[in-house]
Structure formats: structure tokens, C-alpha cells
Amino acid sequence: MTLKTTLLASAIALAPVAALAADLTIGFSQIGSESGWRAAETTVTKQEAEKRGIDLKFADAQQKQENQIKAIRSFIAQGVDAILVAPVVATGWDEVLEEAADAEIPVVLLDRTVDADESLYLTAVTSDLVHEGKVAGEWLANEMAGEDCRIVELQGTTGSSPAIDRKAGFEQGIAGHDNLEIVRSQTGDFTRAQGKVVMESFLKAEGGENICALYAHNDDMAVGAIQAIKEAGLKPGEDIKIVAIDAVPDAHKAIAAGEMNATIELTPNMAGPALDALEAYLANGTEPAKWIQTESKLFTSADDNMAIFNMKKDLGY
Amino acid sequence: MSTPSAGPRPSVFKRILPQLVILAVALALNVVVFPDFFHIDFRNGRLFGNLIDVLNRGAPVALLCIGMTLVIATKGIDLSVGAVMAIAGAVAASMVVEGHGWGTALLAAMAAGGLCGLWNGFLVAVLRIQPIVATLVLMVAGRGIAQLVTEGKILTFDNAGLIHLGAGTVAGVPTPILIWIALGALVTFVVRRTALGMLIEAIGINERSSRLAGINSRVLLVCVYLVSGLCAALAGVIVAADIKGADANNAGLWLELDAILAVVIGGNSLLGGRFSIVASLIGALIIQSVNSVILLSGLPPEFNLVIKALLILGILVIQSPRIGNYVYMLRASDIQPQPDRPKPIDHQEKEAAR
Amino acid sequence: MKDVPTPDRPVLHARGISKFFPGTIALDDVSVRLMPGEVHALLGENGAGKSTLIKCLTGAYRRDAGVMELDGQEVDPASTAESQRLGIGTVYQEVNLLPNLTVAENLFLGRQPTRGRFIARRRMNAMAREVLESYGLDIDPAEPLSGYSVAIQQVIAIARAVDMSGKVLILDEPTASLDHDEVQLLFRVIRQLKARGLAVVFITHFLDQVFDISDRATVLRNGQVVGECLLNEVTQHDVVTMMLGRQLEARVQNRDTGRAGKTLVEISDLGKRGMIDPFSLTIHEGEVVGLAGLLGSGRTETANLIFGVVPADQGKITLRGKAIDITNPRDAVAHRFALCPEDRKVDGIVGDLSVRDNIILALQARQGWMRPIPRAKVEEIAQSYVRALDIRLASLDMPIRLLSGGNQQKALLARWLATNPDFLILDEPTRGIDVGAHAEIIALIEQLRADGMALLVASSELEELVAYSTRVIVLRDRQQVRELTGDDISPATIIDVIATEEAAR
């Protein structure tokens, strides 16, 4: 696939733009590049567009809604065929979405939804944060197969929706398994450094040998926690099972090294399903569902994690 | 703790006594929520225990507050230290990723931090921009620079030498503890065994007078920002080494505020003047002890900030001048039981009131 | 204490007031009687306890012992607000009003006349005009306070205090920043209040003014009352003797300016545009050159330019025949110049540093930070100057800001003498310090000259300038207008020169 994309990319680079005039032109207003995942999403979106021969006009809003609105207006003025938006906030979109609707340009929301009338956008492609947590919980329940297990949890930033939803999902996933118990839960702010610090305190407060599993709301915290577990003289992945969410390259590497057990992918490929839906809609007017849920794929040591790592490491994570 | 002389002079002890008392109380709170707090054992070749964690996790803020104390003593403030940490971490990581040795990486990171400090010093001392504004520039831009260096991702590395600085041990003691104690001792020694400390205090209290007395305030100002930048760089390298990766987005985030808080808890005035690095370092340990209470308490994270705010508020209230006066009055009222209706004092009591 | 006859019962009678601070007794069994219709001067050197007494009387401090009776009733104000309600109003040297509010608002702040829930502005202005007219002030009360001179602001502050309190008015150094006419304006107001039967407390360093306006005086020394006296029965000399506790030598001694030595500093055409016109000046070892002139005539500017506080834009300085370059104070210090600046608080002391550090500061700065002066040596230098200059302090460790003005000035002199200067510039060395320190500093200047140092002294006190100067340069409008030598040096000639030049323009 990588080879194919590269070839295609060079083909596009070589071919004059006019030769593709018949193809679709799509505007993409991205939030910015505040995280590795966001950077990967941008990369994958560009790859997906290239793969389909779409002329992608990219605009980086640098975390500002007014920049996004400006970008969307400029896309409308250029007469693009469709617009992809990863909205930075939920409110304040009605006016510009109406302008797009008036110009009959379909808008697809990526990654996040907005508080606007459903008729103003074609569809929203997002992951289901609760579902991700649930997959993690169910994996652990399966893995333990009835054995008693004291779990510690590294939460995301307190009050953020991923932290709330991934916690709720995990609790759903382990519901009904009385052998599983969350004994400590504290925020690690989604960062490696805090993940390590908080895990250190868990290890001391509970005693490393009394902890059977760690659930982290993202991989970065899990990677930090792995180091804390190693420094405490325990074997991460064996003495303490570790499951986290996001499937960033370093998590695959850790799974490959046997230091982590599972990760659930928050795919950066929001554009793939979005472009599929757009192409179908523009070709024959097929109305997609208002919400396209991306797959929350589970990766464990059963997968070829090194191969996935090598594929993902250049996406910009 | 970091006073290099053979036993602190009584006045030094008196100066840091309030901080030591607060630290003792903060540690006692830890024991309340976790009775085994003081238990330390030797595990996996390193000292292992909550107290060690407090010393180890306090390292970044402790390092920052060494430089910050000097800057604040000159009536300045350095908001950029958090961002400088991110830059230094990113530089060190990218150096080892490119195949350089850890020594080169450390030097490059320190050079980057030193450059940032010189820049701040130039803005403050030469262009005479207010320190809070001058350092705000780098606080905002610095993180962006760090992201440029790491290309926006967490730059992971596995250079054993560099990692040792953050996650390694020397004779069982985590390296960061040794680094901040050594640096604190070194800087304290330099400023107190030379005239540097007195001259820094002089320009913080009255820069005009100091200049008229022939002090080269410009060079001294640049120097303190340089030291602050170097301290921040070292903290940045340690933080990156600790997680084997440079996280430009999060490394040192908001730590400038913790460093300022440590200096304030250390009893140093934000208006400049007399300073004590040792007291600031104890301030850093107090902050880390408070963090430790929160982590060990097992309360839901929603309470973290509230608890921290309440504890810090309590510490600052206890240190406030008004409470200080009140304590003084309480002591005086042992001699004079009726402060409201003062009776004529005889000579003996007058002596006692001195 | 001498018993002085009193016709009436005192308005305010404070007895046995004591106040302690850690390590010192600020007031020790102090009694004071304020009579209605009298101006009562509170006298004493800096640090004698005048301010502390005032703060105890107005409730700013809690006294540690003693009784206060107001109109025969025992009172115990816990705050300045409460003492104001009781009838004791205070006006400080730095006027405590709000410059951005109008005159009327300042007069009635906190007690504005209202109509419904709104301020009745017109009525307030009318009331303000009425109040101010009774003080002989015809000004627009609707204008912002900042538009008026300090003297008028002072009167407004007095009007507010009297209006709110009306029994006792305390004036703490009210004339410190006023010129002669303004002082007269203030005194007219004080006489008026006296006629109304108010008891006025007047605190100042200017003895002439004390005798001009006051009826009675209480003299404090070291926190204790030395005596109370009716001023028409004593002389200035008596009062000064009470304040100092010893006979003061005649203020103006016979001039013995000795013989000037070798040329030390030659200044030619030194100047800076917009600051001072180019001037030339030669200073020899063992002479004191006085700089005389009115306020703003360029005395301070001359001193600052020579010392490099502000770099000159033309001219040159030679030291012992060699041209030197002075672009900042560091250069000047390196050439063994020294400058005791006019504004002690802003340019001189480093308030929170200990007296010891303040004394050693310039010497240490010249040595550089890498070569600290050993602790023992520091102690020796500081101790020797404390003894030599009779600096009075509890400990060398105390912050210099806690010293009285005279002792601060002596410590600053010590700072520069410690650098062993060849050329010492003193700008207003005796301003705002008490009589005792004053005489000592004059004696010190004579001493240094006799020892062969070159001095340049700028002062507005003509009498003292005349006493110690070998030559006097008279400045006017940022220009040197005349150099006086020998018998020409007298206050009368100096005033003459300033006045003649004025007329010649």
C-alpha cells in the first residue's frame, strides 16, 4: 500500500494539474496540529485523497474557529465539490454551514460533531469513545477469564469528554465480572510524564504485586507507566497487564516487545469513510447515515505489531 | 540541605524555619493518608519509596526555582522556563536521535537553554522591557520552537546515557535528586561565597541606587536570566530523559507557575530583594509533598485541583504578614494577658517585651 | 519636666504613652497636653519618637500602655477612622487624597450629600466652595485635585480633616515640599483654625517655622519627653539644646578653608543638550567647591554629569592631567570619584539591605563580584565608620531603611568614604536630616578637606555652604554665572549674584 501511494503521489506530482480537472476538488479545514494523532489524521487524509485522485485543498486553522470559518468561505468561493471539516468547537457553525448549503456544497464533519441542524451537513465521521473503552474492558474480562484482578486506571485530563467516555465505556465492558475491580483511578493528563508519575504512586500505594492490570485512557500514559513499572522491578505486560487506547506507533512497539498487552485503535483514517460517502453521494446522490462510526480495532500481541509500527511511524504521530 | 558550609549559621536556620515547619506538616499529611509513607526499601537496584518519589519528582520544579529565585530577587520574573524546558528536551532528543552521544546532546540542550536565557536577559536588561512581558514572548514562542525541533511528535529515544540522567540511579539514588541537590548547592555556594548574592539583592531592591554605587546592573541582570535558562534546560533534559522522549506539547507545561510558587512559598518577595535558594528548594519539596498527598489519598481526580488550591492557600495564609503579626501578638500576650486594656507596664515587663 | 502654666483644660491629654517594637522602646512614658486654640509643636531629632507618638494618638498603632483623654473623657481609638470620628484629624506630608477625583469629591469622599441613591453633585460643589472660601481659597471644586499645587492640596486635606473631626488637627511635616509663599498660605489657614479654638499639632524640621507659628512645644528625645515649653519664653538655642541634649557649637564657624593643593580634576566644556550648558571647572586637592543656586538652577545636573549618571554629549574631563572617559557611574567609581546623591531614598540607600551591606556596596562593586571582601574585613570597615561617623543603630544587620534620615545619610557617606575616594561630590548632604547630624556632617566635610580630599558640594543652605566652601560657583538657569572666592563668599553676595543676574537678563 505504501509503495502504491508513493507511486501515485509521484504520478500526481508529475502530471499537470489541468489533466485532473475532471476529478473532484475537496476542501479540508483541519483544526491544527496540536497532537501526534492530529498530524497523522492530516497525513492520512492527504493520502486518501491522493489515492482517489482528488485535489485536496488543505487549510490549517491553528486552533481558531474564525480561521476555519474563513477557510470554509474561501472553499465556497472557489466552488469546491465538497468540504471536510474537523471542527475545533461544537457551536457557532450554523451561518457558515447555511452558506455552504446555499451553494449546494456538501459538508462532512470529521472526528467531532457540531451543535447545528443535521440538515446542514451530509454526515459526521467520528469514533465512539464509549465503545473504545468498552472494547478495552471486554478484552480484559476475556483475558482474565474469571480470575480475580485488581485494576488501576490512568484517566485522561479531568473533565474532558474522552476521559469521561472512555471511563464509562470501560466500566460497561467489565460490568458483570465481579472478579474485576478498579482499585485506584487518577488522572495522568494524557501525558507520558504524568502517566509515569501517577503509576509510581499507584505502585507504592497498592504495592506492585497487588496490581493485576492497568487501563490507561491513552497510549502515551501507558508508555510512561511501563517505565515506572520497570523501575519498580516488575515486568510490564506480565506482572501487570496493560491495555490502553489510540494505537499510536509506540504502543505497537511496546506490544511487540511484550511490555504491553492491548491497544484499541482511534483510527486517524476519518477521511477514508468520509470520502467513500462523498463519492457515492456525488456520483448518484446516495444519502449516507448522519453518523458514520469508525472502527475501534483491537490490537494485541496476535498482530504483527512491528509491521504496523513501521507503517504508522511516518504518519506524523 | 544544600548549604555547603559546615552547618548552617543560626540566621540561615531561622530564615528557613517556617518552610521546614510547613514541609514537616505536608509530610505528616502524607503519613495521615498513607501510613507507610516513610517506608523506603531497596528494589531493582534503586531506593524505592514515597519519600524518594517526592525528592525525585520535585526535581524539575527544584531546578527551575534555583534560577527563578535569582530572577525574582532582581524584581524580575521568568515565565519562559516551562517552554525552555520543552526546547532543551527537544534539542537533546533530536541530537541523540541523529546519533550524537549523550554528552553532546546535553551540551547542546544547555546551549539552547543558555541562548534562551541570554535572549530574555537582552530584552530585560538592554531593551528594558518589563520582565513579565519580555519572558512572555519566549513562553508563547518557545513551545512552538520545541515543536519545530520535534516536528510535532513525541521524539522517542533509547540512548542509555541520556536516559540515565532522568531515570537512572547513582548508588541507588535516582540521578535527578543528585542533580538538583548538587546544582542547588553549587549556585548557593557561588552566590553566597562571592559578592554575587549581595549585588543581586541590591539591584532587586533599588536598581538606581545600585547603579550609582557602581554596580554593573546590566550584566548582572543578563546573568540571572542566563542562569534561569540553564536551570530550565537541565530540567528539560531530565524530564525528557525520564520518559525517554521529548514531548514538546506537554514538557514543562505550567511548571513556570509551580516554580514561582515554590519561590513564594520559600518566603522570597516577588518585589525582589533578599532571597534564599535553600528556602525556595524547600518550597519545591512542599509543592511536591502536596502533590503526593493528592496522589496517595486515592480521591477521584476531580478533587485534585481543589485540594491543591486549599493546601497552597493554607500555606500562603500561614506565611502572610498579618498572621505573622498575630503570632507575634499571641506570644506578646503571654506576657500581657489583657491586650485590650493595657495596664501600666513595670520595668521588668518592658524588658520581657523586648 | 518643667511645669508650664495652662489656662484651660487640655482638649487632648495623653499620659504615660508607651510603645514597644521588637528590640526597641519607641515611646517611653510620654505625656502630651494639647490646649484649645494653640499650635503645639512636636520637636525632636529623627528617631526621637514623633511619628510613633502621632500614630499612637491617631490609632494607627496600638499603644502598649498609657491613657488618652479627649475633652476629659477617656478614649481608645482602634483605627485612624475611629480617631477621626472622635475628633482627631491628621494630614501627612504626602497628601493622602485621590488626585484623579475632583476637589469636592475629595472633600466629601465617603460622606457625599445624596439625593435618593445618587450623589447630589451640584449641592456637593456648592458646599465645597463654601468650605474652601472659609479658608480663603477661591478655586473651582469641580476641577480634579491634580490640577492644583501641593500647597492647595494640603489645605484641601486640612479642610477635609477639620470638617470631619474638628477638635484636634495633626500636621505631619506639612511644609516639607512647599516654597516660602505657600508656607505663608498654609500658616494663614493654621492661624484661622487656631482662632476657631482647634488644637493643632505641628511637626517639622524647620525651627524658624516652629517659632513663627507655634505657641507651645513638647520636645522628645530617644522616645522620652525632655520638656514642654511656651515658645515665647525660650530661644531657638534652648530648643536645639533640649533636642540634642548637649550644647551645639555655633552654627557658622570662622571660615578656615586652608590652602588648596595640586590640581586634581579639570573639567572643560562638559555639557549635555537640554540638561545643562557646557561648563568648565577645576578642582584641587584639599578644597571644597560649593555649588549654589536656586532649585532647578542645575546643581544636581552638574553633579550627575560629572559622575556619569547621565553621559555628557560634549566636553572632557582630565584627572591629574590625563584625559578620562566617564560614561557611567562605574567609570567614575573606577577613577575614585564618589557621589552622594540628592534623593537619598531613590538614588542612595538600598532599603532592605543591611546597614553593613550598604556601607560595603560601592567598594564591593568596584572590586567585582568575584573578589568578595572577607567577612572580617567587612565587619572592620563597617564598624570603623559607624564609630567614626557616630551612626546610631541597634545592629549592623538591621535594614538601612529603618535608620533615621541623618543616620542614613551618614551610612551613605560611609559607603563612599570606604572606597577611599579622591574626589567626593555631595549633593544636598544635609537635606531633611536632624540638627545633630547636620552639624556632624558639616564637621566631616571640613575634616575631609583638611585631609586633602577634593570635594564638590551642592547645597541650597547658603549659610552652611559659605561655612565650608573654598570657592562657590553660582548657577542660574542651568548656567554657571559667577565664581566667588575669598571674602566674596557670603550668603549676601550669593543672593546678590543670583538677583543681579536676574535683573541683567
mmCIF file of C-alpha atoms in Angstrom, chain B residues 9 190 192-199 201-220 223 272-274 328-329 336 339-347 349-351 353-354, chain C residues 18 20-25 28 62-66 74 76 307-310 328-330 333 339 341 344-354 357 360-362 364-366 368-372 375 415-416:
data_model
loop_
_atom_site.group_PDB
_atom_site.id
_atom_site.type_symbol
_atom_site.label_atom_id
_atom_site.label_comp_id
_atom_site.label_asym_id
_atom_site.label_seq_id
_atom_site.Cartn_x
_atom_site.Cartn_y
_atom_site.Cartn_z
ATOM 1 C CA ARG B 9 24.656 29.626 60.551
ATOM 2 C CA VAL B 190 28.638 30.709 44.273
ATOM 3 C CA ARG B 192 26.953 33.425 48.879
ATOM 4 C CA ARG B 193 30.692 32.875 48.810
ATOM 5 C CA THR B 194 31.161 35.615 46.250
ATOM 6 C CA ALA B 195 29.548 39.031 46.364
ATOM 7 C CA LEU B 196 27.081 37.993 43.660
ATOM 8 C CA GLY B 197 24.201 37.398 46.065
ATOM 9 C CA MET B 198 24.527 40.763 47.731
ATOM 10 C CA LEU B 199 24.829 42.596 44.424
ATOM 11 C CA GLU B 201 19.784 41.712 46.096
ATOM 12 C CA ALA B 202 20.943 45.313 45.771
ATOM 13 C CA ILE B 203 19.732 45.709 42.192
ATOM 14 C CA GLY B 204 16.455 43.990 43.116
ATOM 15 C CA ILE B 205 15.806 46.396 45.967
ATOM 16 C CA ASN B 206 16.915 49.616 44.316
ATOM 17 C CA GLU B 207 18.438 49.415 40.877
ATOM 18 C CA ARG B 208 19.071 53.159 40.595
ATOM 19 C CA SER B 209 20.999 53.308 43.831
ATOM 20 C CA SER B 210 22.936 50.207 42.879
ATOM 21 C CA ARG B 211 23.895 51.639 39.520
ATOM 22 C CA LEU B 212 25.031 54.857 41.205
ATOM 23 C CA ALA B 213 27.120 52.784 43.603
ATOM 24 C CA GLY B 214 28.938 51.442 40.577
ATOM 25 C CA ILE B 215 27.237 48.060 40.195
ATOM 26 C CA ASN B 216 27.040 46.767 36.636
ATOM 27 C CA SER B 217 23.346 46.004 36.841
ATOM 28 C CA ARG B 218 23.000 45.232 33.161
ATOM 29 C CA VAL B 219 25.497 42.388 33.192
ATOM 30 C CA LEU B 220 24.074 41.023 36.428
ATOM 31 C CA CYS B 223 23.456 36.717 34.188
ATOM 32 C CA GLY B 272 12.743 41.470 44.703
ATOM 33 C CA GLY B 273 15.471 41.800 47.277
ATOM 34 C CA ARG B 274 16.605 39.356 49.913
ATOM 35 C CA TYR B 328 3.839 37.739 67.413
ATOM 36 C CA MET B 329 0.957 39.321 69.344
ATOM 37 C CA GLN B 336 0.481 40.892 78.758
ATOM 38 C CA PRO B 339 -4.105 43.418 75.269
ATOM 39 C CA ASP B 340 -7.379 45.364 75.095
ATOM 40 C CA ARG B 341 -6.934 47.311 78.248
ATOM 41 C CA PRO B 342 -3.241 47.774 78.671
ATOM 42 C CA LYS B 343 -2.218 48.294 82.240
ATOM 43 C CA PRO B 344 0.836 50.387 83.006
ATOM 44 C CA ILE B 345 3.855 48.220 82.466
ATOM 45 C CA ASP B 346 6.530 47.969 85.055
ATOM 46 C CA HIS B 347 10.154 47.835 84.175
ATOM 47 C CA GLU B 349 7.812 43.500 81.758
ATOM 48 C CA LYS B 350 9.287 46.094 79.474
ATOM 49 C CA GLU B 351 12.471 44.066 79.380
ATOM 50 C CA ALA B 353 8.626 42.718 75.787
ATOM 51 C CA ARG B 354 11.862 43.409 74.017
ATOM 52 C CA SER C 18 4.486 53.685 75.751
ATOM 53 C CA PHE C 20 7.482 48.825 72.067
ATOM 54 C CA PHE C 21 8.872 47.379 68.903
ATOM 55 C CA PRO C 22 10.939 44.230 68.824
ATOM 56 C CA GLY C 23 14.293 45.285 70.211
ATOM 57 C CA THR C 24 13.466 48.928 70.891
ATOM 58 C CA ILE C 25 11.336 51.125 73.084
ATOM 59 C CA ASP C 28 8.627 55.547 76.998
ATOM 60 C CA ARG C 62 -1.974 50.291 69.313
ATOM 61 C CA ARG C 63 -0.160 51.808 72.223
ATOM 62 C CA ASP C 64 1.241 49.340 74.713
ATOM 63 C CA ALA C 65 0.482 51.489 77.750
ATOM 64 C CA GLY C 66 -0.977 54.831 78.680
ATOM 65 C CA GLU C 74 -11.115 58.533 78.260
ATOM 66 C CA ASP C 76 -9.136 54.460 72.947
ATOM 67 C CA PHE C 307 29.699 61.331 37.793
ATOM 68 C CA GLY C 308 28.371 59.862 34.548
ATOM 69 C CA VAL C 309 24.843 59.258 35.860
ATOM 70 C CA VAL C 310 23.850 60.872 32.601
ATOM 71 C CA ASN C 328 28.506 55.703 33.576
ATOM 72 C CA PRO C 329 28.911 55.690 37.354
ATOM 73 C CA ARG C 330 31.111 52.589 37.152
ATOM 74 C CA VAL C 333 33.945 54.923 40.681
ATOM 75 C CA LEU C 339 28.701 60.863 44.609
ATOM 76 C CA PRO C 341 23.048 61.860 45.607
ATOM 77 C CA ARG C 344 18.628 59.626 49.451
ATOM 78 C CA LYS C 345 15.699 57.215 49.259
ATOM 79 C CA VAL C 346 15.559 56.837 45.476
ATOM 80 C CA ASP C 347 19.212 57.127 44.490
ATOM 81 C CA GLY C 348 21.094 56.378 47.658
ATOM 82 C CA ILE C 349 20.069 53.712 50.085
ATOM 83 C CA VAL C 350 19.273 50.111 49.183
ATOM 84 C CA GLY C 351 16.482 49.978 51.743
ATOM 85 C CA ASP C 352 16.124 46.301 52.553
ATOM 86 C CA LEU C 353 19.815 45.535 52.647
ATOM 87 C CA SER C 354 21.552 45.695 55.998
ATOM 88 C CA ASP C 357 25.915 45.721 53.110
ATOM 89 C CA ILE C 360 30.307 47.992 51.712
ATOM 90 C CA LEU C 361 28.293 48.203 48.470
ATOM 91 C CA ALA C 362 30.357 50.653 46.398
ATOM 92 C CA GLN C 364 32.417 45.661 46.601
ATOM 93 C CA ALA C 365 31.025 46.840 43.270
ATOM 94 C CA ARG C 366 34.403 48.299 42.385
ATOM 95 C CA GLY C 368 33.810 42.984 41.226
ATOM 96 C CA TRP C 369 31.657 40.086 42.393
ATOM 97 C CA MET C 370 34.393 37.507 42.051
ATOM 98 C CA ARG C 371 36.501 39.054 44.775
ATOM 99 C CA PRO C 372 34.280 39.225 47.807
ATOM 100 C CA ARG C 375 33.597 38.879 56.277
ATOM 101 C CA ARG C 415 29.747 53.829 51.713
ATOM 102 C CA TRP C 416 31.732 56.311 49.674
#
